[in-house]
Short mmCIF file of C-alpha atoms in Angstrom, two decimals:
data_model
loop_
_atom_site.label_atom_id
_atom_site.label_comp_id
_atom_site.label_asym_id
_atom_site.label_seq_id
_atom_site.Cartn_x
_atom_site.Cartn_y
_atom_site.Cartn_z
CA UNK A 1 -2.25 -71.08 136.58
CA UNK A 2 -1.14 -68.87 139.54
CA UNK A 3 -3.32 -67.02 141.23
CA UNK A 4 -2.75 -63.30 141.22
CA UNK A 5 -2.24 -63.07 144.79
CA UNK A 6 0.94 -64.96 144.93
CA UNK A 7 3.07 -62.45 143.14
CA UNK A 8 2.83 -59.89 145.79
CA UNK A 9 3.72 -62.30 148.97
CA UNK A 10 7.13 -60.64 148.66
CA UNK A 11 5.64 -57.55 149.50
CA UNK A 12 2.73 -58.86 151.59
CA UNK A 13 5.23 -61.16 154.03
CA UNK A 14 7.32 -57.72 155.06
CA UNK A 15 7.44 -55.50 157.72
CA UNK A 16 4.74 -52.92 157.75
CA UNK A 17 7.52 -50.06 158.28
CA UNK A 18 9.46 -51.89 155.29
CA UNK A 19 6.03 -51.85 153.27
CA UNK A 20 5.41 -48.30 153.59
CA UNK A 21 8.82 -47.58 152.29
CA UNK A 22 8.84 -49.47 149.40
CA UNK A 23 5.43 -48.63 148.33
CA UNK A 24 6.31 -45.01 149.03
CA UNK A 25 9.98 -46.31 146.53
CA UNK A 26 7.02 -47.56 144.37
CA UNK A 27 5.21 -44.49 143.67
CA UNK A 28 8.14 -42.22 143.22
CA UNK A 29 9.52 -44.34 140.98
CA UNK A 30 6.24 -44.69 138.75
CA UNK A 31 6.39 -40.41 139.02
CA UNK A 32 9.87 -40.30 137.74
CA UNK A 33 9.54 -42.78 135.02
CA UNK A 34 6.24 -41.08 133.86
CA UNK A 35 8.39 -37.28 134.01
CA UNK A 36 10.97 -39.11 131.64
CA UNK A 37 8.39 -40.14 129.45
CA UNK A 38 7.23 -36.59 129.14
CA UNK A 39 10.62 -34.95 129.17
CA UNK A 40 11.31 -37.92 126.67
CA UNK A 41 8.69 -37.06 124.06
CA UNK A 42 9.90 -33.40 124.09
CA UNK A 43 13.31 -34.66 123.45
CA UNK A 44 12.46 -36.32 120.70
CA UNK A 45 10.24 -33.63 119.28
CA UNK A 46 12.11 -30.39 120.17
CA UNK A 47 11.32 -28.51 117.28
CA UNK A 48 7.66 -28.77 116.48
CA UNK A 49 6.18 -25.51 116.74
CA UNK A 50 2.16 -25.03 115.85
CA UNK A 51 1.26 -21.27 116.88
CA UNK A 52 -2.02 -20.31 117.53
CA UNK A 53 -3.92 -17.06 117.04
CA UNK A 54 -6.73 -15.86 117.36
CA UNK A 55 -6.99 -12.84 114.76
CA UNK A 56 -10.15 -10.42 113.97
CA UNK A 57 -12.56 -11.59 111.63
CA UNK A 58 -11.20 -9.30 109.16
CA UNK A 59 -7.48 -10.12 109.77
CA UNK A 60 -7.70 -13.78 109.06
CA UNK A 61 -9.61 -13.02 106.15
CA UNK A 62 -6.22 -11.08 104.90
CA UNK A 63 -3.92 -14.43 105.59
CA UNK A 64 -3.64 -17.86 104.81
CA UNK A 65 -4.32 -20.11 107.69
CA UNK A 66 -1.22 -21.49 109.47
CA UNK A 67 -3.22 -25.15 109.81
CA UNK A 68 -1.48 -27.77 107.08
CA UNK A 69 -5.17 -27.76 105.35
CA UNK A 70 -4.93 -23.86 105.21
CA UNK A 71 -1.40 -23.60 103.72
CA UNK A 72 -1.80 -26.76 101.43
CA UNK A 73 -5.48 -25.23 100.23
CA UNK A 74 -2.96 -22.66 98.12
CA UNK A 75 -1.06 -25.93 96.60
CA UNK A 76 -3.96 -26.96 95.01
CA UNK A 77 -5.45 -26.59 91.46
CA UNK A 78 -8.32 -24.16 92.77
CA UNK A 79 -5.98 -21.89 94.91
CA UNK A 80 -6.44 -20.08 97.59
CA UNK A 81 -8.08 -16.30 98.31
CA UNK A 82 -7.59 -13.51 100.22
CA UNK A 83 -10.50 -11.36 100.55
CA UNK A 84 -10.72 -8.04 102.01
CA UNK A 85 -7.09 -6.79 100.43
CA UNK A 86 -5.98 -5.18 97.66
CA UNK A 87 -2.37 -6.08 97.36
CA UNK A 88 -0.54 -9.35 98.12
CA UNK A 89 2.80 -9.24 99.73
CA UNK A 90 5.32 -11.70 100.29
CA UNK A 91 9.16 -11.96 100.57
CA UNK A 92 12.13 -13.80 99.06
CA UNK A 93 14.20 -15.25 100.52
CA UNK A 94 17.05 -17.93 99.79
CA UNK A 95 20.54 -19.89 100.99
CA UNK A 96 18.70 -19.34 104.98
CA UNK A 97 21.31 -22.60 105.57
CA UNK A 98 22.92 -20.90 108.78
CA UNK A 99 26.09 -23.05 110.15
CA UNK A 100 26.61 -26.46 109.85
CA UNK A 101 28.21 -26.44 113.45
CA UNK A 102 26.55 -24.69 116.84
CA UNK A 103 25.15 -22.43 116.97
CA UNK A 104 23.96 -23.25 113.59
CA UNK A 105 22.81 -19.87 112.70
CA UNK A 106 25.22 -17.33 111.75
CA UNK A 107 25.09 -13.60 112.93
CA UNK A 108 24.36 -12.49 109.41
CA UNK A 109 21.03 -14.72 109.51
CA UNK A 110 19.78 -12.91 112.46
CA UNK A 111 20.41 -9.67 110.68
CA UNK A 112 18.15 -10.74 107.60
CA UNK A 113 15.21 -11.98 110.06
CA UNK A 114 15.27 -8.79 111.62
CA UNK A 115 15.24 -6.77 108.39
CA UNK A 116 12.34 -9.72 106.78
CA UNK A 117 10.53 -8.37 110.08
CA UNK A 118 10.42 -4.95 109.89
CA UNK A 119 9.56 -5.29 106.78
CA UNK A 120 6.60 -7.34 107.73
CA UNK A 121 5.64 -4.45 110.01
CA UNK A 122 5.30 -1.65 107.17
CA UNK A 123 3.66 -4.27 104.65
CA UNK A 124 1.87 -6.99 105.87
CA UNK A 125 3.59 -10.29 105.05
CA UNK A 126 1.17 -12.80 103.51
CA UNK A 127 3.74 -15.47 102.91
CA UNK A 128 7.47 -16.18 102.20
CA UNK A 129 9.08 -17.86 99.18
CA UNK A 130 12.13 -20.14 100.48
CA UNK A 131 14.42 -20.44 97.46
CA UNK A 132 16.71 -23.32 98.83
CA UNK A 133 19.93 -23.98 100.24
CA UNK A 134 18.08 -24.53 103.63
CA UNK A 135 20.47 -26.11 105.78
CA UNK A 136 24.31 -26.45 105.24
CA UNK A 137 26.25 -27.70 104.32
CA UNK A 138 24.75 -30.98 104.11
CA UNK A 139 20.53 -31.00 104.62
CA UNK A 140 18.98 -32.77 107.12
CA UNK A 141 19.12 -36.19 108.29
CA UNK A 142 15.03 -36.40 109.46
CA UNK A 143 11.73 -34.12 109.50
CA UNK A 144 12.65 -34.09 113.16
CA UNK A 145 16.31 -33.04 112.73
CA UNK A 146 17.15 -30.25 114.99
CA UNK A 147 18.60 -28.49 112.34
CA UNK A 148 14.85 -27.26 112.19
CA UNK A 149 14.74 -25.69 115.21
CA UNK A 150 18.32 -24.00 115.65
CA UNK A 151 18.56 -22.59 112.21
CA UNK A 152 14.97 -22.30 111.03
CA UNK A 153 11.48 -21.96 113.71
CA UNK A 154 14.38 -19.75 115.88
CA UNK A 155 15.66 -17.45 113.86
CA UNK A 156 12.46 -16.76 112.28
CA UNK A 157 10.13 -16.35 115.51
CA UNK A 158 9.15 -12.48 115.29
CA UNK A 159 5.40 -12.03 114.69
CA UNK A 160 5.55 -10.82 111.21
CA UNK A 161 6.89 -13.96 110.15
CA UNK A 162 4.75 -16.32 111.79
CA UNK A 163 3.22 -17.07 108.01
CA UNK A 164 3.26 -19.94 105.36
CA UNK A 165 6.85 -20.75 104.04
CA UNK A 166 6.70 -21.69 100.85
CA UNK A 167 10.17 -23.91 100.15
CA UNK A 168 12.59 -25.34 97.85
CA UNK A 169 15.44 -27.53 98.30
CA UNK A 170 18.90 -26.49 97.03
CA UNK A 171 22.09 -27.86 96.25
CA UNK A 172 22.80 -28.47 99.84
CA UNK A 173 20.17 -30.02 100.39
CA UNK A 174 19.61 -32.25 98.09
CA UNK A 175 23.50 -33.79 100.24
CA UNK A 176 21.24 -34.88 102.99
CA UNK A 177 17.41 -36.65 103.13
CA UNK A 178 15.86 -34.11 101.38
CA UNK A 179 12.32 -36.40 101.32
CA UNK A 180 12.99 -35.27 105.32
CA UNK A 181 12.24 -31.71 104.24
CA UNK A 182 8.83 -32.88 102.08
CA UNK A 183 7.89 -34.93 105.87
CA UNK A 184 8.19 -31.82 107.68
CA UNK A 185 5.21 -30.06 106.13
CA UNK A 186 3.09 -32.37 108.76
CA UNK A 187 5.49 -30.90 111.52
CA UNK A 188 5.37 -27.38 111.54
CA UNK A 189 2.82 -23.87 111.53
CA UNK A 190 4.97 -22.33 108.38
CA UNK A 191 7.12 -24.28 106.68
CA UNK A 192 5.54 -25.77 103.79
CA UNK A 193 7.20 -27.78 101.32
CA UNK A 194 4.82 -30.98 99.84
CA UNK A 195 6.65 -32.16 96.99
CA UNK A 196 9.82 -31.39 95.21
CA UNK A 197 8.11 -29.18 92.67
CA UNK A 198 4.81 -27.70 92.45
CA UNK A 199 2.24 -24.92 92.46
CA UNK A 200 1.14 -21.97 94.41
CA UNK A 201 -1.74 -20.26 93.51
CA UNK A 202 -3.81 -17.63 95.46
CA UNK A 203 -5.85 -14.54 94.32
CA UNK A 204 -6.47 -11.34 95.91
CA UNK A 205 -8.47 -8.29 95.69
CA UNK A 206 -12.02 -8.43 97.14
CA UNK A 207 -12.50 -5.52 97.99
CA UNK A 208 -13.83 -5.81 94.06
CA UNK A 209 -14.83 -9.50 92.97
CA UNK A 210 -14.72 -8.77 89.10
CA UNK A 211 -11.22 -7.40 89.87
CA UNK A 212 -9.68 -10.09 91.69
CA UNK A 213 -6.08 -10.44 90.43
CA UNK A 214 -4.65 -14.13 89.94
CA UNK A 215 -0.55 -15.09 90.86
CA UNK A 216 0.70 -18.03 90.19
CA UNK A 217 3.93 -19.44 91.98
CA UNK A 218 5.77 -22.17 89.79
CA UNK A 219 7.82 -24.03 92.08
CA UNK A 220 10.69 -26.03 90.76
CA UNK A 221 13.92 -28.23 91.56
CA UNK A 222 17.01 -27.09 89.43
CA UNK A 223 19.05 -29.14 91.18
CA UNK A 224 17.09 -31.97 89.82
CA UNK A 225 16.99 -30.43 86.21
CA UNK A 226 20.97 -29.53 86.19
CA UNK A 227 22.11 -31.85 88.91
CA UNK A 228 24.25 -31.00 91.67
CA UNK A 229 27.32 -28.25 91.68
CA UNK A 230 29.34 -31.04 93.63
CA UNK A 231 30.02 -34.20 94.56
CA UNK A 232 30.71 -35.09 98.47
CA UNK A 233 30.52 -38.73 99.07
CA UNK A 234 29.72 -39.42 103.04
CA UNK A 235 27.28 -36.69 105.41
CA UNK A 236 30.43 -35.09 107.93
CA UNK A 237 31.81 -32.24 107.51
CA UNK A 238 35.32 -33.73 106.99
CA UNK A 239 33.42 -35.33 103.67
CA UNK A 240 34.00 -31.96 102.23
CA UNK A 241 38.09 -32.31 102.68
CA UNK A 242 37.83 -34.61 99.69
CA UNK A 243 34.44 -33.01 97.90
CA UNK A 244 34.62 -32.24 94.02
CA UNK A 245 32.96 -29.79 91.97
CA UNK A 246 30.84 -30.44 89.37
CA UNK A 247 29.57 -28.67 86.45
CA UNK A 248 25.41 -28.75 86.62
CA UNK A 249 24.96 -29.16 82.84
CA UNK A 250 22.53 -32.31 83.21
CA UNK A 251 20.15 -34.56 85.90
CA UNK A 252 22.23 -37.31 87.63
CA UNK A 253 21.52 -40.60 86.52
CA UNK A 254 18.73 -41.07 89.33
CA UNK A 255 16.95 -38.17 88.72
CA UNK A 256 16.61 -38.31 84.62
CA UNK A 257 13.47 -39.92 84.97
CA UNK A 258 12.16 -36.96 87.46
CA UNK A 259 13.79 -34.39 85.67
CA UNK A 260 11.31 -35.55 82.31
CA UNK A 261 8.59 -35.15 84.24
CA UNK A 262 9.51 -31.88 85.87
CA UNK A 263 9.91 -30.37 82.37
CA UNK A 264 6.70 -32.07 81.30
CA UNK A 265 5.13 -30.50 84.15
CA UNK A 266 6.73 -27.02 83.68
CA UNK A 267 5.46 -27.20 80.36
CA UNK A 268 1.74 -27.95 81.23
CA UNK A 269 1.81 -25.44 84.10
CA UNK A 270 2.56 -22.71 81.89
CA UNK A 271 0.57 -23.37 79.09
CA UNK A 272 -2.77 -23.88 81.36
CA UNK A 273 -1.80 -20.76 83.43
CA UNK A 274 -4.55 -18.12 82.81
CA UNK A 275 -3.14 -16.32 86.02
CA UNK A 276 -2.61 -12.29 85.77
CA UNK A 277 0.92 -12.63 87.19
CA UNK A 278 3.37 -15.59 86.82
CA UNK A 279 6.23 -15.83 88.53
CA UNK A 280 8.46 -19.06 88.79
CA UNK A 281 10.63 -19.90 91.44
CA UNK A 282 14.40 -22.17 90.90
CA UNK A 283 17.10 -22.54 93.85
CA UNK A 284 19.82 -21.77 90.47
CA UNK A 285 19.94 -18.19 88.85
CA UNK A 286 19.09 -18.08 85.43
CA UNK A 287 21.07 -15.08 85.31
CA UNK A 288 23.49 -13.95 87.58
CA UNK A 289 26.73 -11.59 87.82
CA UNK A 290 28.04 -13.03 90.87
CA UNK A 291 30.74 -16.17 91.72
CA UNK A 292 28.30 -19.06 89.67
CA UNK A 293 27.13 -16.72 87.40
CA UNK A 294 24.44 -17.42 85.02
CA UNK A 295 22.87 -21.03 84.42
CA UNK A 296 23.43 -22.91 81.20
CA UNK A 297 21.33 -26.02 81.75
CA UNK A 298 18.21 -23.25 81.98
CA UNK A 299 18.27 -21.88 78.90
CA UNK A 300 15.40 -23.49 77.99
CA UNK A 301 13.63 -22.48 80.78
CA UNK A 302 14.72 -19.31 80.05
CA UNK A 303 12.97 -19.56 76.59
CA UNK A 304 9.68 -21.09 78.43
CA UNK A 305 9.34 -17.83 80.46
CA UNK A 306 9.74 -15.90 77.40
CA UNK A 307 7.31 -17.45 75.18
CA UNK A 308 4.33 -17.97 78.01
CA UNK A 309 4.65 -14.79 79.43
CA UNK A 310 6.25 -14.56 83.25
CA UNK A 311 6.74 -12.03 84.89
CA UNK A 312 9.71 -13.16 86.89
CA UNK A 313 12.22 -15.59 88.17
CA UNK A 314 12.89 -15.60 91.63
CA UNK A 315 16.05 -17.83 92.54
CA UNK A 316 19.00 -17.60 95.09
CA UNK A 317 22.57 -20.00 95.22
CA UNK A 318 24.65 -16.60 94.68
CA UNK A 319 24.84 -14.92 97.77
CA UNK A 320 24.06 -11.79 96.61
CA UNK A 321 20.55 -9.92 96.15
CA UNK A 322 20.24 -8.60 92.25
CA UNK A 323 17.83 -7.47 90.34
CA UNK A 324 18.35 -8.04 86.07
CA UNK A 325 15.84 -7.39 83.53
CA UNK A 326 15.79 -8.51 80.26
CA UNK A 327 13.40 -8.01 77.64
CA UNK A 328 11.83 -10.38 75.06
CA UNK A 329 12.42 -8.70 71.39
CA UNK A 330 9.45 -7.29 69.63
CA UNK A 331 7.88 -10.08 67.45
CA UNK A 332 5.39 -9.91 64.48
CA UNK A 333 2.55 -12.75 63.59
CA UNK A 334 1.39 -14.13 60.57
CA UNK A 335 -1.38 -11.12 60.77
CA UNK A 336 1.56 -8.45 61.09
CA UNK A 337 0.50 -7.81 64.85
CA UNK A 338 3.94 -6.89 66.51
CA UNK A 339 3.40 -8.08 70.02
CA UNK A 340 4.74 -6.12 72.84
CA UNK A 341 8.17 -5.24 74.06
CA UNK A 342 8.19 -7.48 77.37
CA UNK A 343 10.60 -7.69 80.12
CA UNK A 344 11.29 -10.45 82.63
CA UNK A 345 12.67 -9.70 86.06
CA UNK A 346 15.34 -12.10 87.50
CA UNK A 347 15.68 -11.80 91.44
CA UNK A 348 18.57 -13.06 92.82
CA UNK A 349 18.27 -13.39 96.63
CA UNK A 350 20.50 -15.40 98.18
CA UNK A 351 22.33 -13.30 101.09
CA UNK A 352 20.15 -14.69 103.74
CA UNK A 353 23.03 -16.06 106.11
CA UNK A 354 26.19 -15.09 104.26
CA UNK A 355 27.12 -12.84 101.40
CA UNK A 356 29.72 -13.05 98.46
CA UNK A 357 30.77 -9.42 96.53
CA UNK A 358 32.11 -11.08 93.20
CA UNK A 359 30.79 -9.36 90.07
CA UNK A 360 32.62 -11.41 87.84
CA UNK A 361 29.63 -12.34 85.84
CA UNK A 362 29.30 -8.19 84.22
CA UNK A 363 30.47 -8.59 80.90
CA UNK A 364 33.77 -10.00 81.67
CA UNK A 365 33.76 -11.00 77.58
CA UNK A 366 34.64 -14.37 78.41
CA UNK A 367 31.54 -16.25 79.00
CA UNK A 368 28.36 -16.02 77.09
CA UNK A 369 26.41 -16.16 79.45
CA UNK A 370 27.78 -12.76 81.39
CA UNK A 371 25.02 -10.36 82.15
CA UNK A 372 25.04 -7.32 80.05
CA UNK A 373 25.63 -4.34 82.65
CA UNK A 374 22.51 -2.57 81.72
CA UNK A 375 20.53 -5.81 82.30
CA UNK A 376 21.75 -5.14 85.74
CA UNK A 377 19.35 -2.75 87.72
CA UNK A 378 20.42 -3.47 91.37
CA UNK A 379 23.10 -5.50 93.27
CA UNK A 380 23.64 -5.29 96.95
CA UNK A 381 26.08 -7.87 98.93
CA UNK A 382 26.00 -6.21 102.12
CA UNK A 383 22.75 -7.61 103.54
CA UNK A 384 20.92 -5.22 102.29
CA UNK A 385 16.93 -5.67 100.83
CA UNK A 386 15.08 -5.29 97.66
CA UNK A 387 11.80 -3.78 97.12
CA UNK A 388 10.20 -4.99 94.01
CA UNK A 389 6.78 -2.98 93.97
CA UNK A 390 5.46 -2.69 90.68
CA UNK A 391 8.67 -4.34 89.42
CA UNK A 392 10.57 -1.31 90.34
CA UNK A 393 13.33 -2.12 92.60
CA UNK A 394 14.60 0.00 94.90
CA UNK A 395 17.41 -0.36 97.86
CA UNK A 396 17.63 0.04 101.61
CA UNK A 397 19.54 -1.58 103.97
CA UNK A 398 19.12 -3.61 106.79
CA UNK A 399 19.90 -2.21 109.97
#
């Protein structure tokens, strides 16, 4: 075995003046390599973002915690609470995908953040409901993508939106490694997305305990229900030269499986809710006057939010924000109890980065599933907002 000493005769047998050098070579070179190691990490991780706070007593009392066990503590079976308020806001928001090419945000997008934060300033934001389409055209290739950063923890930096994201995948999506999107839960302060379809559940209201109010958030994957509005076989952009539509009537043959145990779950989930407001959450309308228009493939989904009671299906896909109501008819029991006249409220709101103006879904009498035009209460393509308070919407616009 050689003894240690022999491997630095090189350097022992030279020149003291030739030492000094090279040791001095030495050391800057260790400093260099250690600054690329650094600079090398960041490279590689350029779009984690954890912010930190450090909020009254009072104030984080009225938010979810932006740790993953605080935002994943309202994904489970118990919920979450927010004590000391006596309303629960959040925002919704949908088709956020920005530009598949730099900048990868589009100047629309900006416009939207700014609007989601001034709204944040008059009503205190509690969360945000992502309804898909996050990243065009075609997803994300890893939960370290940089797709993250440029069109996502960027755009949405102001204050008021530093808060739990609660997200869906969409169409687009669902082109690109959408379990990449589930992985970046572990990665980020907000956006929270832990399996493809699932619950959020929080209450509110104590200020009085025997008051608290109960929501429930159902959230679901159409695109695995329906299947995908296209077909693009490779991950480029020049893919889509050659990309054919498709008409979302069914799952795709590796998703049947899922797609029975979505609607299993669906099924459960509203049957066991005992929540005072239910509101479900898809990427596709089930009713819509814009370019796709209204959903076939979620008619029965439709007729689950009838019979258990929502309150309201939040979705996106059209870029458009719209507002339809449509009320279950008046039915009588066995008992002759005639139950009451209830109404469901479909929110479209998918202008987040880009907006379409076709209407050709308002009773064009060539589709049944048009939208009647008093169904419709409010449509705005212009990148405007909707205030739902009290399921009365009203309009502004962003500025």
């Amino acid at each position: 075995m050689s003894h240690p000493s022999h491997f630095l005769l090189p350097f022992v047998s030279l020149p003291r003046n030739t030492k000094f050098v090279l040791l001095f070579l030495l050391l800057a070179s260790a400093m260099v390599s250690m600054l690329c190691l650094i600079s090398g990490l960041f490279l590689l991780a350029p779009d984690i973002h954890f912010f930190s706070s450090t909020p009254s007593e009072q104030d984080a009392n009225r938010q979810i915690s932006l740790t993953t066990i605080g935002r994943l503590s309202c994904v489970t079976e118990a919920g979450c609470v927010l004590s000391d308020t006596s309303q629960l806001n959040f925002l919704v928001v949908g088709d956020i995908g920005g530009l598949p090419v730099f900048p990868y945000y589009s100047y629309a997008q900006t416009k939207v953040a700014r609007a989601m934060a001034k709204t944040g300033r008059r009503h205190r934001t509690h969360f945000v409901v992502n309804v898909g389409d996050n990243f065009y055209f075609n997803g994300v290739q890893n939960a370290l993508d940089g797709r993250f950063e440029d069109s996502f923890e960027e755009i949405y930096d102001q204050p008021e939106l530093l808060v739990p994201w609660y997200t869906i995948a969409g169409n687009h999506d669902h082109l690109g490694n959408v379990t990449a999107q589930l992985a970046r839960t572990d990665f980020s302060s907000r956006w929270t997305f832990p399996r493809l379809f699932y619950k959020v559940r929080l209450s509110f209201d104590g200020l009085s305990p025997p008051s608290a109010v109960r929501v429930d958030l159902l959230m679901l994957d159409t695109v695995v229900l329906c299947g995908n509005t296209v077909d693009v076989q490779g991950d480029s952009l020049f893919s889509w030269l050659f990309a054919q539509k498709r008409e979302p009537n069914g799952p795709s043959a590796e998703h049947r499986q899922l797609a029975a145990q979505q609607w299993a779950s669906i099924e459960q989930q509203m049957r066991r809710s005992d929540a005072d407001y239910l509101f479900v959450v898809g990427h596709y309308p089930i009713h819509s006057v814009s370019e796709h228009g209204s959903f076939a493939c979620l008619r029965w989904l439709d007729s689950l939010l009838h019979s258990h009671g929502a309150n309201a299906y939040f979705s996106g896909h059209d870029h458009t924000l719209q507002h339809i109501r449509f009320g279950a008819a008046p039915s009588e029991d066995a008992k002759g109890t005639i139950a009451e006249d209830r109404h469901i409220h479909y929110i479209v709101s998918g202008a987040a980065s880009r907006t379409n103006r076709s209407a050709k879904h308002i009773e064009a009498k060539t589709c049944r599933e048009d939208v009647p035009k008093e169904a419709l209460l409010f449509r705005q393509t212009n990148n405007g907002e909707c205030h739902l308070s009290k399921f009365n919407c009203k309009e502004t616009t962003a500025q």
